Short mmCIF file of C-alpha atoms in Angstrom, two decimals:
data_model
loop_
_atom_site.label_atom_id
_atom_site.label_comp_id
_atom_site.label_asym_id
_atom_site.label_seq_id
_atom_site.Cartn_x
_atom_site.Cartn_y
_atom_site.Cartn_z
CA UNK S 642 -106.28 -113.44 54.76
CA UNK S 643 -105.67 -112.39 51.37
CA UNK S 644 -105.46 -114.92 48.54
CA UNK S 645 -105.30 -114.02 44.52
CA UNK S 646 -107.92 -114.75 42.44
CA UNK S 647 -106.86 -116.14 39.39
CA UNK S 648 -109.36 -115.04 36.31
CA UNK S 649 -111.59 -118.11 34.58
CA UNK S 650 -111.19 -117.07 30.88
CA UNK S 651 -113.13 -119.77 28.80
CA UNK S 652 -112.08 -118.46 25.38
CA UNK S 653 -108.94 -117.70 24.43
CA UNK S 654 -108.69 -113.82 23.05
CA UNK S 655 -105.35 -113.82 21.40
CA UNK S 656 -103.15 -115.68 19.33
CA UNK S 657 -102.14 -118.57 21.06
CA UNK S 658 -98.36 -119.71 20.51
CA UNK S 659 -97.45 -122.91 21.08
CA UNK S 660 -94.61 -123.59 23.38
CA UNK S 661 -92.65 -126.02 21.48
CA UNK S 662 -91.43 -125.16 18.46
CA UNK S 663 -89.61 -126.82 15.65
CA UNK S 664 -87.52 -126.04 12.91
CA UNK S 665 -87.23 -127.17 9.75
CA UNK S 666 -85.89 -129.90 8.54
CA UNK S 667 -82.65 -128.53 6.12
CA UNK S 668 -83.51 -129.26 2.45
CA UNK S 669 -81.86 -132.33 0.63
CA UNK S 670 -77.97 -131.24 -0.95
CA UNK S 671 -77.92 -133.07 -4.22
CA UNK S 672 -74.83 -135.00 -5.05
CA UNK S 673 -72.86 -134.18 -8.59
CA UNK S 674 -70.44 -136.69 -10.35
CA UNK S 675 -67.35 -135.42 -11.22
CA UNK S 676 -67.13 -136.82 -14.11
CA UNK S 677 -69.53 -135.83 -17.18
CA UNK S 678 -72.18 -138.20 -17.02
CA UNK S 679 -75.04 -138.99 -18.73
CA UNK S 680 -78.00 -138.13 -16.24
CA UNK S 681 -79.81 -134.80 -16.93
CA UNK S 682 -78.94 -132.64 -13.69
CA UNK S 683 -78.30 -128.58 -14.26
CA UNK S 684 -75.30 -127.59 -11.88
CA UNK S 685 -76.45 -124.59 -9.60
CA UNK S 686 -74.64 -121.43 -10.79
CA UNK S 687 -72.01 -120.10 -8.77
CA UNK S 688 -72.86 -117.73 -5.83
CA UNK S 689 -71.41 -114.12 -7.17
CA UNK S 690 -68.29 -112.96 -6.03
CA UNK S 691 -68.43 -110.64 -2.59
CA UNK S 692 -67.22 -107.71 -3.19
CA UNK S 693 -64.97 -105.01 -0.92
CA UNK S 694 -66.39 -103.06 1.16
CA UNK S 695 -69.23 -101.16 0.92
CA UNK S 696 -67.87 -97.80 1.41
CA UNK S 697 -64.03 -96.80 -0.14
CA UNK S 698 -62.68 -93.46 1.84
CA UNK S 699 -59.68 -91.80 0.00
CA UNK S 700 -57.03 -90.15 2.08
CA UNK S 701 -58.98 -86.84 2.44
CA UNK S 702 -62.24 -88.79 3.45
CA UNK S 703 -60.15 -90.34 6.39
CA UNK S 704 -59.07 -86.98 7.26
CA UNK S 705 -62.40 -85.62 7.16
CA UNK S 706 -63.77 -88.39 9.48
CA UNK S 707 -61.09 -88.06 12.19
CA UNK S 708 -61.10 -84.85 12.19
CA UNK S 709 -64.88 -84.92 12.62
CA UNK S 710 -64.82 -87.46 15.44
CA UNK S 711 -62.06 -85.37 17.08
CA UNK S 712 -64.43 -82.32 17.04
CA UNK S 713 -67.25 -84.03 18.66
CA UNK S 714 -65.27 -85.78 21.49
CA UNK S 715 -64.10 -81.72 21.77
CA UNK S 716 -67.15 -80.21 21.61
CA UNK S 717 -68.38 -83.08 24.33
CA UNK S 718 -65.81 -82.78 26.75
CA UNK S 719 -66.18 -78.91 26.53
CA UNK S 720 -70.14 -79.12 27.55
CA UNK S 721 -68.86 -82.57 30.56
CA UNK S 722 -66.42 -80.09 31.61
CA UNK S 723 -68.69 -77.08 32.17
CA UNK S 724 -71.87 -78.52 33.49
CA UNK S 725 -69.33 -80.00 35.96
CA UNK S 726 -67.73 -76.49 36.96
CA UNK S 727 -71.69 -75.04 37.13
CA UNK S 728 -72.24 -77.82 39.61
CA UNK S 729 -68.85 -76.75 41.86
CA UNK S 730 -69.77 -73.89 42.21
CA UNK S 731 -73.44 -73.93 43.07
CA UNK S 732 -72.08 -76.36 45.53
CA UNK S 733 -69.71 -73.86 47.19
CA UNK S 734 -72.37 -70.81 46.59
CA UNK S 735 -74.63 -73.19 49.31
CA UNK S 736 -71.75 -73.78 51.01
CA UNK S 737 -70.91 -70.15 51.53
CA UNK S 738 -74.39 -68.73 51.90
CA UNK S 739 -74.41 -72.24 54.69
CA UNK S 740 -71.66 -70.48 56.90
CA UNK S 741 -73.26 -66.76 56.49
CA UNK S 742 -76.30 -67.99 57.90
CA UNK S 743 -75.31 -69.83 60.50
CA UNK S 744 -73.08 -67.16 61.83
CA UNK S 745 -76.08 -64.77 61.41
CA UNK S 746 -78.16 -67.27 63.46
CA UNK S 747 -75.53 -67.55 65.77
CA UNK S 748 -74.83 -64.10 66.54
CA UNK S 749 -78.28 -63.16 66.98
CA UNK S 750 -78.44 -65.62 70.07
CA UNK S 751 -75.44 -64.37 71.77
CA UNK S 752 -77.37 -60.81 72.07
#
């Protein structure tokens, strides 16, 4: 019968990845008196405060969105709703040209 051949590739070609891998280990937290002391250790400075959001819409840049997004789910629908009416009636075009013919076909036996 047929049995698979599996390929004898001496040398590797490509980057070989190994398939354990390990992280690294998480870097020592230094502990700070709370008191002033006397040892010679700089405090980290503070991380900076996050801001807001990114992006600040006034009133008429709301407006402008929604009335954006309600244009596209208009526009959308409008194309959904006529590809789907295009389809109906091709559908009943067959479906009509169907019965013609078949009453042409059977008419022509009867004679």
């Amino acid at each position: 019968m047929i049995r698979p051949r599996i390929p004898a590739n001496p040398l590797p070609t490509g980057i070989i990845t190994p398939l354990i891998t390990t992280t690294p280990a998480p870097a020592p937290v230094e502990q700070h008196h709370t008191a002033a002391c006397a040892c010679q250790h700089t405090t980290p400075a503070p991380a900076p405060a996050a801001s807001g959001p990114a992006a600040r819409l006034s009133p008429a840049g709301v407006l402008a969105v929604v009335g954006g997004g309600a244009a596209v789910v208009l526009v959308v629908g409008a194309v959904l709703v006529s590809m789907l009416l295009a389809v109906a009636i091709t559908g009943a075009s067959v479906a009509v040209c169907a019965v013609v013919l078949r009453s042409l076909l059977n008419d022509s036996r009867k004679r």
